[in-house]
């Protein structure tokens, strides 16, 4: 399953359709046209998990493409078309007022009115939960007497089928008190109106009111669509209840660049619209991957969202970690505590004291995840690898930010199982490049039959997980910390020697290493994970897999036009013959990778390069009204031309929304170590946003505020009295 966009339409005609079966000799068999997949880049999309609504900017729901109200993946209403006196309102404006709400404004000129200007304004206030208020206002000088008709219809289709271009005929409607009802496919939906319509035309699915609106007066009707019943099965996901507070503090940002405040505010609004309550524990919240295509739990995306918002509190991280720990694969083999023997690593690269990979269940310790497109240079990979390694990092960093000790202890068995999966994923030599980490979802037998590639970003994530795992094991008296530190140090040395590709510009990392030591020399945005080294003790960061000179060369490469298109980092170099500006992994800009590059470059001391990428991302966010999608086209920035949307991108998306938060908060350089009672502030000295003031952050569960001057001097204005403050 690709990471974004609607599922591909089935190739060729269905069984029994025209053209199925062998064609007569000498004739070419006719083929049915392949359905066009649905796009959403130009839709006005209201989202409040697990509900959403999609339409064009005119507000009319015509049943075309994605348009309609949805709940739990079912289209409860496909058509809702308004006519006033038989005339559709002239669309004037249609835009989001928040992630969950939209406002549409239209105008109607009363037939026979001598005034050339339209006298009637029609306003539609829509909420993702299925409600809409339609208001008719008479701004003219004469009473308006005319009928208001709203035509409804639905196919009760599944979002997965609609995304592939399928559109069933509307179901017949039935009259229900103050509205209509539809039933079919084992599910049913209703629409109700207040005030009650004057007439209901069930055959046409029309509700009608005979209006008389006096000059200066207005008339409103409230409409509500609901999913009445669905086929029995798994419990559908539920959104954050009104009694459950947001799992983060609401910060305030003041700076010289107004774009930053808009991006932070709207990113949090977008992320809030994706929050889902875990069915097993409704107070545990996690972020759905994105709407409309991945409106559910994707472990890696949920963990990234939790990690990048840690400066606002640890509640989202705690809920996400617990929800995923309940879904973690467990087998009958060892849980994966490493280092039972002497400190060190074996010749094969396995941590000392580790059991052979075959002793554990194939999936033991994995956090489940779907397959992800790998681009033109590499085969698809399983996001379970990224999620499993990231699980360890999120817990370790949440602990540094102030996650209570008893909550950390509760999750340590899951960390040990994840480390066991990492141990089993280290190549022995016959199954891939020896000592490097492969796709954790593949068994040893599969790897032996078809040797796998060791990806650059996986080595960075595995190294960081090993270091964070060692810190957790040592701090809580679990065995294996020394073994993991030794293994991580050995991986760092092997990586610097074997993963570096020399060229005329000085060199660059390889995108992957194949069996026999062959490198995949593609230049890709996945290099940014080498800069994401992770938070360590006393406000320090872990050492990178690259040495200082290699990091300098990588910084130059990231800021060069082959990767930086002016709006952010392309996923593949523009010099590649396989470059495609709309390719998921072959040229599109993925927002969160650019945000990681900005913070990583700034932390490594390459602030000029970080500032260039920051400016590109802020510029793009303005064109997307402060709500950047998960990706957009990697076409070169040209003066006067906006970034090109990607037709399959989710918006809102948890990754890009959390990245927008991270992009601003990371510039303050707040690095806590709550277990040690210390917090260090090391802001970017070049202050790319000018003077920056952040209030409403959370460290150790207490409010934390910091101000960074235009010359890069940080002043902590509010903090827990139990923390010792330090500056870099």
Coordinates of N, CA, C and O in Angstrom, one line a residue, residues 224-361:
X224 N -28.6 18.1 9.6 CA -27.8 17.2 10.3 C -27.8 15.8 9.7 O -28.9 15.2 9.5
X225 N -26.7 15.3 9.2 CA -26.6 14.0 8.6 C -25.9 13.1 9.6 O -25.0 13.5 10.3
X226 N -26.3 11.8 9.6 CA -25.8 10.9 10.6 C -25.8 9.5 10.0 O -26.6 9.1 9.2
X227 N -24.7 8.7 10.4 CA -24.7 7.3 10.1 C -25.5 6.6 11.1 O -25.2 6.5 12.3
X228 N -26.6 6.0 10.6 CA -27.6 5.4 11.5 C -27.1 4.0 12.0 O -27.3 3.6 13.1
X229 N -26.6 3.2 11.0 CA -26.2 1.9 11.4 C -25.1 1.5 10.4 O -25.0 2.0 9.2
X230 N -24.3 0.5 10.8 CA -23.2 0.0 9.9 C -23.1 -1.5 10.1 O -23.6 -2.0 11.2
X231 N -22.5 -2.2 9.2 CA -22.4 -3.7 9.4 C -21.6 -4.0 10.7 O -20.7 -3.3 11.1
X232 N -22.0 -5.1 11.4 CA -21.2 -5.4 12.6 C -19.8 -5.8 12.3 O -19.5 -6.3 11.2
X233 N -18.9 -5.6 13.2 CA -17.5 -5.9 13.0 C -16.7 -5.2 14.1 O -17.1 -5.0 15.2
X234 N -15.5 -4.8 13.7 CA -14.6 -4.2 14.7 C -15.2 -2.8 15.1 O -15.9 -2.2 14.3
X235 N -14.9 -2.4 16.3 CA -15.4 -1.1 16.8 C -14.8 0.0 15.9 O -13.6 0.1 15.7
X236 N -15.7 0.9 15.4 CA -15.1 2.0 14.6 C -14.3 2.9 15.5 O -14.6 3.1 16.7
X237 N -13.4 3.6 15.0 CA -12.6 4.6 15.8 C -13.5 5.7 16.3 O -14.4 6.1 15.6
X238 N -13.1 6.3 17.4 CA -13.9 7.4 18.0 C -12.9 8.6 18.1 O -11.7 8.4 18.4
X239 N -13.4 9.8 17.9 CA -12.6 11.0 18.0 C -12.5 11.3 19.5 O -13.0 10.7 20.4
X240 N -11.7 12.4 19.7 CA -11.5 12.9 21.1 C -12.8 13.5 21.6 O -13.4 14.3 21.0
X241 N -13.3 12.9 22.7 CA -14.6 13.4 23.3 C -14.4 14.8 23.8 O -13.3 15.3 24.1
X242 N -15.6 15.4 23.9 CA -15.6 16.8 24.4 C -15.0 16.9 25.8 O -14.5 18.0 26.2
X243 N -15.1 15.8 26.6 CA -14.6 15.9 28.0 C -13.1 15.6 28.1 O -12.6 15.7 29.2
X244 N -12.5 15.2 27.0 CA -11.1 14.9 27.0 C -10.3 16.1 26.4 O -10.5 16.5 25.3
X245 N -9.4 16.7 27.2 CA -8.7 17.9 26.8 C -7.7 17.5 25.7 O -7.3 16.3 25.6
X246 N -7.2 18.5 25.0 CA -6.1 18.3 24.1 C -4.9 17.8 24.8 O -4.6 18.2 25.9
X247 N -4.2 16.9 24.2 CA -3.0 16.3 24.9 C -1.7 17.2 24.8 O -0.6 16.7 24.9
X248 N -1.9 18.5 24.6 CA -0.7 19.4 24.6 C -1.2 20.7 25.1 O -2.3 21.1 25.1
X249 N -0.2 21.5 25.5 CA -0.4 22.9 25.9 C -0.6 23.7 24.6 O -0.1 23.3 23.6
X250 N -1.3 24.8 24.8 CA -1.5 25.7 23.6 C -0.5 26.8 23.7 O -0.7 27.8 24.5
X251 N 0.6 26.8 23.0 CA 1.6 27.8 23.1 C 1.3 29.1 22.4 O 0.4 29.2 21.6
X252 N 2.0 30.1 22.8 CA 1.9 31.4 22.1 C 3.3 31.7 21.5 O 4.3 31.5 22.2
X253 N 3.4 32.2 20.3 CA 4.7 32.6 19.7 C 4.6 34.0 19.2 O 3.6 34.4 18.6
X254 N 5.6 34.7 19.5 CA 5.8 36.1 19.1 C 7.2 36.2 18.4 O 8.2 35.9 19.1
X255 N 7.2 36.7 17.2 CA 8.5 36.8 16.6 C 8.4 37.9 15.5 O 7.3 38.3 15.1
X256 N 9.5 38.2 14.9 CA 9.5 39.2 13.8 C 8.9 38.7 12.5 O 8.6 39.5 11.6
X257 N 8.8 37.4 12.3 CA 8.2 36.8 11.1 C 6.8 36.3 11.4 O 6.6 35.3 12.1
X258 N 5.8 37.0 10.9 CA 4.4 36.7 11.2 C 4.0 35.3 10.7 O 3.1 34.7 11.1
X259 N 4.8 34.8 9.7 CA 4.4 33.5 9.1 C 4.6 32.4 10.1 O 3.9 31.4 10.1
X260 N 5.5 32.5 11.1 CA 5.8 31.5 12.0 C 4.6 31.3 13.0 O 4.2 30.2 13.3
X261 N 4.0 32.4 13.4 CA 2.8 32.3 14.3 C 1.7 31.6 13.6 O 1.0 30.8 14.2
X262 N 1.4 32.0 12.4 CA 0.3 31.4 11.6 C 0.6 29.9 11.4 O -0.4 29.1 11.6
X263 N 1.8 29.5 11.1 CA 2.1 28.1 10.8 C 1.9 27.3 12.1 O 1.3 26.2 12.1
X264 N 2.4 27.8 13.2 CA 2.3 27.1 14.5 C 0.8 26.9 14.9 O 0.4 25.8 15.2
X265 N 0.1 28.0 14.8 CA -1.3 27.9 15.3 C -2.1 26.9 14.4 O -2.9 26.1 14.9
X266 N -2.0 27.1 13.1 CA -2.8 26.2 12.2 C -2.3 24.8 12.1 O -3.1 23.9 11.9
X267 N -1.0 24.6 12.4 CA -0.5 23.2 12.4 C -1.1 22.5 13.6 O -1.5 21.3 13.5
X268 N -1.2 23.1 14.8 CA -1.8 22.5 15.9 C -3.3 22.3 15.7 O -3.8 21.2 16.2
X269 N -4.0 23.2 15.1 CA -5.4 23.0 14.8 C -5.5 21.8 13.9 O -6.4 21.0 14.1
X270 N -4.7 21.7 12.8 CA -4.8 20.5 11.9 C -4.5 19.2 12.7 O -5.2 18.2 12.5
X271 N -3.5 19.2 13.5 CA -3.1 18.0 14.2 C -4.3 17.6 15.2 O -4.6 16.4 15.3
X272 N -4.9 18.6 15.8 CA -6.0 18.3 16.7 C -7.2 17.7 16.0 O -7.9 16.9 16.6
X273 N -7.4 18.0 14.7 CA -8.5 17.4 14.0 C -8.3 16.0 13.7 O -9.2 15.3 13.3
X274 N -7.1 15.5 13.8 CA -6.7 14.1 13.5 C -6.7 13.2 14.7 O -6.4 12.0 14.6
X275 N -6.9 13.7 15.9 CA -6.8 12.9 17.1 C -7.9 11.9 17.2 O -9.1 12.1 17.0
X276 N -7.5 10.7 17.6 CA -8.4 9.5 17.7 C -8.2 8.9 19.1 O -7.0 8.8 19.6
X277 N -9.3 8.5 19.7 CA -9.2 7.9 21.0 C -9.0 6.4 20.8 O -9.7 5.8 20.0
X278 N -8.1 5.8 21.5 CA -7.8 4.4 21.4 C -9.1 3.6 21.9 O -9.6 3.9 23.0
X279 N -9.5 2.6 21.2 CA -10.7 1.9 21.6 C -10.5 1.1 22.9 O -11.5 1.0 23.6
X280 N -9.3 0.7 23.2 CA -9.1 0.0 24.4 C -8.9 0.9 25.7 O -9.1 0.4 26.8
X281 N -8.6 2.1 25.4 CA -8.4 3.1 26.5 C -8.7 4.5 26.0 O -7.8 5.1 25.5
X282 N -10.0 4.9 26.0 CA -10.4 6.2 25.4 C -9.6 7.4 25.8 O -9.6 8.4 25.0
X283 N -9.0 7.4 26.9 CA -8.2 8.6 27.3 C -6.8 8.6 26.7 O -6.1 9.6 26.7
X284 N -6.4 7.5 26.0 CA -5.2 7.5 25.3 C -5.5 8.0 23.8 O -6.2 7.3 23.1
X285 N -4.9 9.1 23.5 CA -5.1 9.7 22.1 C -3.8 9.4 21.3 O -2.7 9.4 21.8
X286 N -4.1 9.3 20.0 CA -3.0 9.3 19.0 C -3.5 10.0 17.8 O -4.7 10.3 17.6
X287 N -2.6 10.3 16.9 CA -2.9 11.1 15.7 C -3.1 10.1 14.5 O -2.2 9.3 14.2
X288 N -4.2 10.2 13.8 CA -4.4 9.5 12.6 C -3.4 10.1 11.6 O -3.0 11.2 11.7
X289 N -3.1 9.2 10.6 CA -2.0 9.6 9.7 C -2.4 10.8 8.8 O -1.6 11.8 8.7
X290 N -3.6 10.9 8.3 CA -4.0 12.0 7.5 C -5.3 11.8 6.8 O -5.8 10.7 6.7
X291 N -5.9 12.9 6.4 CA -7.2 12.8 5.7 C -7.0 13.4 4.3 O -6.2 14.3 4.1
X292 N -7.7 12.8 3.3 CA -8.7 11.8 3.4 C -8.2 10.3 3.3 O -9.0 9.4 3.6
X293 N -7.0 10.1 2.8 CA -6.6 8.8 2.4 C -6.2 7.8 3.5 O -6.4 6.6 3.4
X294 N -5.6 8.3 4.6 CA -5.1 7.4 5.6 C -5.7 7.9 6.9 O -4.9 8.3 7.8
X295 N -7.0 7.8 7.0 CA -7.7 8.3 8.2 C -7.7 7.3 9.3 O -8.8 6.9 9.8
X296 N -6.6 6.8 9.7 CA -6.5 5.8 10.8 C -5.1 5.8 11.3 O -4.3 6.6 11.0
X297 N -4.8 4.8 12.1 CA -3.5 4.7 12.8 C -2.5 4.1 11.9 O -2.6 3.0 11.4
X298 N -1.4 4.9 11.6 CA -0.2 4.4 11.0 C 0.9 4.7 12.0 O 1.2 5.9 12.4
X299 N 1.5 3.6 12.6 CA 2.3 3.8 13.8 C 3.4 4.8 13.6 O 3.7 5.6 14.5
X300 N 4.1 4.7 12.5 CA 5.3 5.6 12.3 C 4.9 7.0 12.3 O 5.5 7.9 13.0
X301 N 3.8 7.4 11.6 CA 3.3 8.7 11.6 C 2.8 9.2 12.9 O 3.1 10.4 13.3
X302 N 2.1 8.3 13.7 CA 1.6 8.7 15.0 C 2.8 9.0 15.9 O 2.8 9.9 16.8
X303 N 3.8 8.2 15.9 CA 5.0 8.4 16.7 C 5.8 9.6 16.4 O 6.2 10.4 17.3
X304 N 5.9 9.9 15.1 CA 6.5 11.2 14.7 C 5.7 12.4 15.2 O 6.3 13.4 15.7
X305 N 4.4 12.3 15.1 CA 3.6 13.4 15.6 C 3.8 13.6 17.1 O 3.9 14.8 17.6
X306 N 3.9 12.5 17.8 CA 4.1 12.6 19.3 C 5.5 13.2 19.6 O 5.6 14.0 20.5
X307 N 6.5 12.7 18.9 CA 7.8 13.1 19.2 C 8.0 14.6 18.9 O 8.7 15.3 19.7
X308 N 7.5 15.1 17.7 CA 7.8 16.4 17.3 C 7.0 17.5 18.1 O 7.3 18.7 18.1
X309 N 6.0 17.0 18.9 CA 5.3 17.9 19.8 C 5.6 17.8 21.2 O 4.9 18.3 22.1
X310 N 6.7 17.1 21.6 CA 7.1 16.9 23.0 C 7.3 18.2 23.7 O 7.0 18.3 24.9
X311 N 7.8 19.3 23.1 CA 7.9 20.6 23.9 C 6.6 21.1 24.4 O 6.6 22.0 25.3
X312 N 5.5 20.6 23.9 CA 4.2 21.0 24.4 C 3.6 20.1 25.4 O 2.4 20.2 25.9
X313 N 4.3 19.0 25.8 CA 3.8 18.1 26.8 C 4.0 16.7 26.4 O 4.2 16.4 25.2
X314 N 3.9 15.7 27.3 CA 4.2 14.3 27.0 C 2.9 13.5 26.9 O 3.0 12.3 26.7
X315 N 1.7 14.1 27.0 CA 0.5 13.3 27.0 C 0.2 12.6 25.7 O -0.3 11.5 25.7
X316 N 0.5 13.3 24.6 CA 0.2 12.6 23.3 C 1.2 11.5 23.1 O 0.9 10.4 22.6
X317 N 2.5 11.7 23.5 CA 3.5 10.6 23.4 C 3.1 9.4 24.3 O 3.1 8.3 23.9
X318 N 2.6 9.7 25.5 CA 2.2 8.6 26.4 C 1.0 7.8 25.8 O 1.1 6.6 25.8
X319 N 0.0 8.5 25.3 CA -1.1 7.8 24.8 C -0.8 7.0 23.5 O -1.2 5.9 23.3
X320 N 0.1 7.6 22.7 CA 0.5 6.9 21.5 C 1.3 5.7 21.8 O 1.1 4.6 21.2
X321 N 2.2 5.8 22.7 CA 3.1 4.7 23.1 C 2.3 3.5 23.7 O 2.5 2.4 23.4
X322 N 1.4 3.9 24.6 CA 0.5 2.8 25.2 C -0.3 2.1 24.1 O -0.5 0.9 24.1
X323 N -0.9 2.9 23.2 CA -1.8 2.3 22.2 C -1.0 1.4 21.3 O -1.5 0.3 20.9
X324 N 0.3 1.7 21.0 CA 1.1 0.9 20.1 C 1.7 -0.3 20.9 O 1.8 -1.4 20.3
X325 N 1.9 -0.1 22.1 CA 2.4 -1.3 22.9 C 1.4 -2.4 23.0 O 1.7 -3.5 23.0
X326 N 0.1 -2.0 23.0 CA -1.0 -3.0 23.0 C -1.1 -3.7 21.7 O -1.6 -4.8 21.6
X327 N -0.5 -3.1 20.6 CA -0.6 -3.7 19.3 C 0.7 -4.3 18.9 O 0.8 -4.9 17.8
X328 N 1.7 -4.2 19.7 CA 3.0 -4.8 19.4 C 3.0 -6.3 19.3 O 2.3 -7.0 20.0
X329 N 3.7 -6.8 18.2 CA 3.7 -8.2 18.0 C 4.5 -8.9 19.1 O 5.6 -8.5 19.4
X330 N 4.0 -9.9 19.7 CA 4.7 -10.7 20.7 C 4.7 -12.2 20.4 O 3.7 -12.7 19.9
X331 N 5.9 -12.8 20.5 CA 6.0 -14.2 20.2 C 6.4 -15.0 21.4 O 6.3 -14.5 22.5
X332 N 6.8 -16.2 21.2 CA 7.2 -17.1 22.3 C 8.7 -17.0 22.6 O 9.1 -17.6 23.6
X333 N 9.4 -16.3 21.8 CA 10.9 -16.3 22.0 C 11.3 -15.3 23.0 O 10.4 -14.7 23.7
X334 N 12.6 -15.0 23.2 CA 13.0 -14.1 24.2 C 12.5 -12.7 23.9 O 12.3 -12.3 22.7
X335 N 12.4 -11.9 24.9 CA 11.8 -10.5 24.7 C 12.9 -9.6 24.2 O 12.6 -8.5 23.7
X336 N 14.2 -10.0 24.2 CA 15.2 -9.2 23.5 C 16.0 -8.3 24.4 O 16.7 -7.4 24.0
X337 N 16.1 -8.6 25.7 CA 17.0 -7.9 26.6 C 18.4 -8.3 26.2 O 18.7 -9.5 26.1
X338 N 19.3 -7.4 25.8 CA 20.6 -7.8 25.3 C 21.7 -7.5 26.3 O 21.5 -6.7 27.2
X339 N 22.8 -8.1 26.0 CA 24.0 -7.7 26.9 C 24.1 -8.7 28.1 O 24.8 -8.3 29.0
X340 N 23.5 -9.8 28.0 CA 23.6 -10.7 29.2 C 25.0 -11.2 29.4 O 25.4 -11.6 30.5
X341 N 25.9 -11.2 28.3 CA 27.2 -11.7 28.4 C 28.2 -10.5 28.6 O 27.8 -9.4 28.9
X342 N 29.4 -10.6 28.3 CA 30.4 -9.5 28.4 C 30.0 -8.4 27.4 O 29.5 -8.6 26.4
X343 N 30.4 -7.2 27.8 CA 30.1 -6.1 27.0 C 30.9 -6.2 25.7 O 32.0 -6.7 25.6
X344 N 30.3 -5.8 24.6 CA 31.0 -5.9 23.3 C 30.0 -6.4 22.2 O 28.8 -6.6 22.5
X345 N 30.5 -6.7 21.0 CA 29.7 -7.1 19.9 C 30.4 -8.3 19.3 O 31.6 -8.3 19.2
X346 N 29.7 -9.2 18.7 CA 30.2 -10.3 18.0 C 30.8 -9.9 16.6 O 30.5 -8.8 16.2
X347 N 31.5 -10.8 16.0 CA 32.0 -10.4 14.7 C 30.9 -10.1 13.7 O 31.1 -9.4 12.7
X348 N 29.8 -10.7 13.8 CA 28.7 -10.5 12.9 C 28.0 -9.2 13.1 O 27.1 -8.9 12.3
X349 N 28.3 -8.5 14.2 CA 27.7 -7.3 14.5 C 26.5 -7.4 15.4 O 25.9 -6.4 15.8
X350 N 26.2 -8.6 15.9 CA 25.2 -8.8 16.9 C 25.6 -8.3 18.2 O 26.8 -8.4 18.6
X351 N 24.7 -7.6 19.0 CA 25.1 -7.2 20.4 C 25.5 -8.5 21.2 O 25.0 -9.5 21.0
X352 N 26.5 -8.3 22.1 CA 27.0 -9.4 22.9 C 25.9 -9.9 23.7 O 25.1 -9.2 24.3
X353 N 25.8 -11.3 23.9 CA 24.8 -11.9 24.7 C 23.5 -12.1 24.0 O 22.5 -12.6 24.6
X354 N 23.4 -11.7 22.7 CA 22.1 -11.8 22.0 C 21.9 -13.2 21.5 O 22.8 -13.9 21.1
X355 N 20.7 -13.7 21.6 CA 20.3 -15.0 21.0 C 20.3 -14.9 19.5 O 20.3 -13.9 18.9
X356 N 20.4 -16.1 18.9 CA 20.4 -16.1 17.4 C 19.0 -15.6 17.0 O 18.0 -15.9 17.6
X357 N 19.0 -15.0 15.8 CA 17.7 -14.5 15.3 C 16.6 -15.5 15.2 O 15.5 -15.2 15.4
X358 N 17.0 -16.7 14.9 CA 16.0 -17.8 14.7 C 15.3 -18.2 16.0 O 14.2 -18.8 16.0
X359 N 15.8 -17.8 17.2 CA 15.2 -18.2 18.4 C 14.0 -17.4 18.7 O 13.2 -17.8 19.5
X360 N 13.8 -16.3 18.1 CA 12.6 -15.4 18.4 C 11.6 -15.6 17.3 O 12.0 -15.9 16.1
X361 N 10.4 -15.3 17.6 CA 9.4 -15.3 16.6 C 9.7 -14.3 15.6 O 10.3 -13.2 15.8

